[in-house]
Coordinates of C-alpha atoms in Angstrom, one line a residue:
X763 CA -30.0 135.0 126.1
X764 CA -28.2 137.7 125.0
X765 CA -28.9 138.9 121.5
X766 CA -27.4 141.8 119.2
X767 CA -29.0 143.4 116.6
X768 CA -26.4 145.4 114.4
X769 CA -28.0 147.9 112.5
X770 CA -25.8 148.7 109.6
X771 CA -26.4 151.8 106.8
X772 CA -25.6 151.3 103.6
X773 CA -23.5 153.9 102.2
X774 CA -23.5 153.9 98.0
X775 CA -19.8 155.3 98.1
X776 CA -18.4 151.9 100.2
X777 CA -18.1 148.8 98.3
X778 CA -19.4 145.6 99.0
X779 CA -16.3 144.0 99.5
X780 CA -15.0 147.2 102.2
X781 CA -18.8 146.4 103.8
X782 CA -18.3 142.9 104.1
X783 CA -15.3 143.1 106.0
X784 CA -16.3 146.1 107.9
X785 CA -19.7 143.7 109.2
X786 CA -17.5 140.6 109.6
X787 CA -15.3 142.9 112.1
X788 CA -19.0 143.8 114.1
X789 CA -19.6 140.6 114.2
X790 CA -16.4 139.6 115.7
X791 CA -17.2 142.1 118.5
X792 CA -20.2 140.8 119.4
X793 CA -18.2 137.3 120.9
X794 CA -20.1 136.8 124.6
X795 CA -23.7 136.5 122.5
X796 CA -25.8 134.0 122.0
X797 CA -27.2 135.2 118.6
X798 CA -26.1 138.2 116.3
X799 CA -28.8 139.5 113.6
X800 CA -27.9 141.7 110.7
X801 CA -30.4 143.3 108.6
X802 CA -31.9 142.7 104.9
X803 CA -29.7 142.9 101.8
X804 CA -27.0 144.7 103.4
X805 CA -24.5 144.1 100.9
X806 CA -26.2 146.0 98.5
X807 CA -29.4 147.4 99.7
X808 CA -33.2 146.6 99.9
X809 CA -34.3 149.5 97.4
X810 CA -31.0 149.3 95.0
X811 CA -32.6 147.3 92.5
X812 CA -30.5 147.9 90.0
X813 CA -27.6 146.2 92.0
X814 CA -29.6 143.0 92.9
X815 CA -28.0 141.3 89.4
X816 CA -24.8 142.8 89.3
X817 CA -24.0 141.8 92.7
X818 CA -26.1 138.5 92.8
X819 CA -23.9 135.4 94.2
X820 CA -24.2 132.0 94.9
X821 CA -25.6 130.7 97.9
X822 CA -22.1 129.9 99.0
X823 CA -20.3 132.8 97.7
X824 CA -18.2 135.8 98.9
X825 CA -20.7 136.4 102.0
X826 CA -21.4 133.3 102.7
X827 CA -17.8 132.3 103.2
X828 CA -17.0 136.0 105.2
X829 CA -20.0 135.4 107.6
X830 CA -19.5 131.6 107.9
X831 CA -15.9 132.5 109.4
X832 CA -17.2 135.9 111.7
X833 CA -19.3 133.8 113.6
X834 CA -16.9 130.7 113.8
X835 CA -14.4 133.5 115.4
X836 CA -17.0 135.8 117.3
X837 CA -18.3 131.6 118.4
X838 CA -21.8 132.8 118.0
X839 CA -25.4 131.7 116.0
X840 CA -25.1 134.2 113.6
X841 CA -28.3 135.4 111.1
X842 CA -26.2 136.7 108.6
X843 CA -29.1 138.9 107.1
X844 CA -30.0 138.1 103.1
X845 CA -27.9 138.3 100.3
X846 CA -29.4 138.5 96.3
X847 CA -28.8 135.1 95.9
X848 CA -28.4 133.5 91.6
X849 CA -29.7 129.8 91.5
X850 CA -27.7 128.7 88.8
X851 CA -31.1 127.1 87.7
X852 CA -33.5 129.6 88.2
X853 CA -34.4 133.2 89.2
X854 CA -32.4 135.8 91.9
X855 CA -33.6 135.1 95.1
X856 CA -33.6 136.9 98.6
X857 CA -32.6 134.5 100.5
X858 CA -30.7 134.7 104.6
X859 CA -28.4 132.7 106.1
X860 CA -28.1 131.4 109.5
X861 CA -24.7 130.2 111.0
X862 CA -23.7 128.0 113.9
X863 CA -21.2 128.9 116.4
X864 CA -18.6 126.8 114.6
X865 CA -19.6 128.8 110.9
X866 CA -21.5 125.7 109.8
X867 CA -24.4 127.3 107.5
X868 CA -27.4 125.9 109.9
X869 CA -30.3 127.0 107.5
X870 CA -31.4 129.4 104.4
X871 CA -34.6 131.0 104.0
X872 CA -35.7 132.4 100.8
X873 CA -38.1 135.0 101.4
X874 CA -41.7 134.3 100.7
X875 CA -43.3 137.8 100.4
X876 CA -41.7 139.9 97.7
X877 CA -42.4 143.9 98.1
X878 CA -43.0 145.8 95.2
X879 CA -46.7 145.6 93.9
X880 CA -45.4 144.4 90.8
X881 CA -42.2 146.0 90.2
X882 CA -38.9 145.9 91.8
X883 CA -38.1 142.9 94.1
X884 CA -41.3 141.7 93.2
X885 CA -40.6 141.4 89.9
X886 CA -36.8 140.8 90.1
X887 CA -36.7 138.0 92.8
X888 CA -38.0 134.5 92.6
X889 CA -40.2 133.7 95.9
X890 CA -39.0 131.0 98.4
X891 CA -42.0 128.5 99.6
X892 CA -40.5 126.9 103.1
X893 CA -40.8 128.4 106.1
X894 CA -37.8 127.8 108.2
X895 CA -37.0 127.0 111.9
X896 CA -33.2 126.9 113.4
X897 CA -33.2 125.0 116.7
X898 CA -31.1 126.5 119.3
X899 CA -29.4 124.2 121.6
X900 CA -27.4 125.7 123.8
X901 CA -30.1 128.5 124.2
X902 CA -32.7 126.1 124.4
X903 CA -34.6 127.9 122.0
X904 CA -36.1 127.9 118.2
X905 CA -35.9 130.4 115.7
X906 CA -38.6 131.5 113.1
X907 CA -37.2 133.1 110.3
X908 CA -38.6 135.5 108.4
X909 CA -37.8 138.8 106.3
X910 CA -38.8 142.9 105.9
X911 CA -42.3 142.2 103.8
X912 CA -43.1 139.1 105.4
X913 CA -44.2 140.8 108.5
X914 CA -47.2 142.0 107.2
X915 CA -48.3 138.3 106.9
X916 CA -49.6 137.4 110.2
X917 CA -50.1 133.3 108.9
X918 CA -46.8 132.7 107.9
X919 CA -46.0 133.7 111.4
X920 CA -48.7 131.7 112.8
X921 CA -46.9 128.7 110.2
X922 CA -43.2 129.0 112.4
X923 CA -45.4 129.0 115.7
X924 CA -46.9 125.7 114.7
X925 CA -43.2 124.4 114.0
X926 CA -42.1 125.1 117.0
X927 CA -40.5 128.7 117.0
X928 CA -40.5 131.1 120.2
X929 CA -38.0 133.5 118.8
X930 CA -39.3 135.6 115.4
X931 CA -36.5 137.0 113.7
X932 CA -36.8 139.5 111.1
X933 CA -34.1 141.5 109.2
X934 CA -35.6 144.3 107.0
X935 CA -35.2 147.2 104.7
X936 CA -37.7 148.8 106.2
X937 CA -38.4 152.5 104.8
X938 CA -38.5 155.5 107.3
X939 CA -41.9 156.9 105.5
X940 CA -43.7 153.4 107.0
X941 CA -41.8 153.2 110.5
X942 CA -44.8 153.5 112.3
X943 CA -46.0 150.1 110.6
X944 CA -42.7 148.5 111.5
X945 CA -43.0 149.3 115.6
X946 CA -47.1 148.0 115.5
X947 CA -46.4 145.0 113.4
X948 CA -43.8 143.8 115.3
X949 CA -45.1 144.0 118.7
X950 CA -48.4 142.9 117.3
X951 CA -46.1 139.2 115.8
X952 CA -45.2 139.0 119.3
X953 CA -48.6 139.4 121.3
X954 CA -50.5 137.0 118.6
X955 CA -47.9 134.7 118.5
X956 CA -46.7 134.9 122.4
X957 CA -43.3 135.0 121.0
X958 CA -39.8 136.9 121.1
X959 CA -39.5 139.2 117.9
X960 CA -36.3 140.5 117.0
X961 CA -36.7 142.8 114.2
X962 CA -33.3 144.4 112.6
X963 CA -33.4 147.6 110.1
X964 CA -31.0 149.2 108.2
X965 CA -30.0 152.6 108.9
X966 CA -29.2 156.0 106.7
X967 CA -30.4 156.6 103.4
X968 CA -29.9 153.9 100.3
X969 CA -31.1 154.2 96.8
X970 CA -32.7 157.6 97.5
X971 CA -34.6 155.6 100.3
X972 CA -34.4 156.8 103.7
X973 CA -34.4 154.0 106.4
X974 CA -36.5 153.2 109.3
X975 CA -33.5 152.1 111.3
X976 CA -35.1 151.6 115.2
X977 CA -34.4 147.9 115.2
X978 CA -36.5 146.1 118.0
X979 CA -36.8 143.9 120.4
X980 CA -40.6 142.6 121.9
X981 CA -41.5 140.3 124.6
X982 CA -44.7 138.2 124.3
X983 CA -46.3 140.2 126.7
X984 CA -45.6 142.9 123.7
X985 CA -43.2 145.4 126.0
X986 CA -40.5 146.6 124.3
X987 CA -37.4 145.6 125.6
X988 CA -35.2 147.4 123.4
X989 CA -35.2 149.8 120.7
X990 CA -32.0 151.4 118.2
X991 CA -32.4 154.7 116.8
X992 CA -32.0 155.8 113.0
X993 CA -28.8 155.6 112.9
X994 CA -25.9 152.8 112.7
X995 CA -25.3 150.9 116.1
X996 CA -25.7 147.5 117.5
X997 CA -28.5 146.8 119.7
X998 CA -28.2 144.4 122.6
X999 CA -31.0 142.9 124.9
X1000 CA -30.8 139.8 127.1
X1001 CA -33.7 137.7 127.8
X1002 CA -35.4 135.0 129.0
X1003 CA -36.0 132.7 126.8
X1004 CA -38.3 130.7 129.2
X1005 CA -40.6 133.7 128.9
X1006 CA -42.3 132.2 125.8
X1007 CA -43.2 129.1 127.6
X1008 CA -44.4 130.2 130.8
X1009 CA -47.0 133.0 128.9
X1010 CA -48.6 130.4 126.8
X1011 CA -49.7 128.4 130.3
X1012 CA -50.4 131.4 131.8
X1013 CA -52.6 133.1 129.0
X1014 CA -53.1 130.2 126.4
X1015 CA -54.9 132.1 124.0
X1016 CA -52.7 129.6 121.2
X1017 CA -55.2 127.1 122.4
X1018 CA -58.3 128.9 121.4
X1019 CA -57.6 129.5 117.6
X1020 CA -60.4 128.3 115.5
X1021 CA -58.8 127.0 112.2
X1022 CA -60.3 126.1 108.7
X1023 CA -63.7 127.9 108.9
X1024 CA -64.2 128.2 105.3
X1025 CA -65.9 130.8 103.1
X1026 CA -69.0 131.6 104.5
X1027 CA -72.4 130.8 103.3
X1028 CA -74.5 133.5 101.3

């Protein structure tokens, strides 16, 4: 399986429409990949809170149309990162879009864990309520979809694994000041779930917040198969998705989980 993670910089001097066109061209250049992944909220920047409402779009809005065509032109599965989605009957959501090689929407995931501690995204966005997986028949594997701050909550990833996920995809707008957590948590989620983790971040600085970059691909044993630098780049890694099954068979730790113990008695 060949995956390309496109680590995009969000320049405040570049219009959203221009960035859509530029990113679509980058997606088309990945023809031959099985899966292409974009970062979180790359149209606005994950920390550009004042832009969420003004740039929010319906699910099938401009980004949807441009990314669907790019996926179809490249003939790839495309995790198009996330957008600020405007639900006509509810709040805004931080919503990820996954397209098939034919340009059809295969899945939409509304981010469950919102970052901000009672400000920013935590109050401007609604919370998703559903876990999302996507089967990739040609690659013989299943994606589990999460977004940025979700990476800190292992129970979400356990749920994805229970739903059949073998490749965990995490677009993010992760800040540089917590980059060590980014790498550590990506490896932890891979090891504890015996799954591949593909974590794609943003580059540069947006809304005054330096970004971590360092998109990363980790295998089920926690080995880093590839890692980007801090600037804009495309990280392409080839791996055997079948390694998930062999790892879980050779070291069947997931079978030893003890769940539902409840609250300890006092």
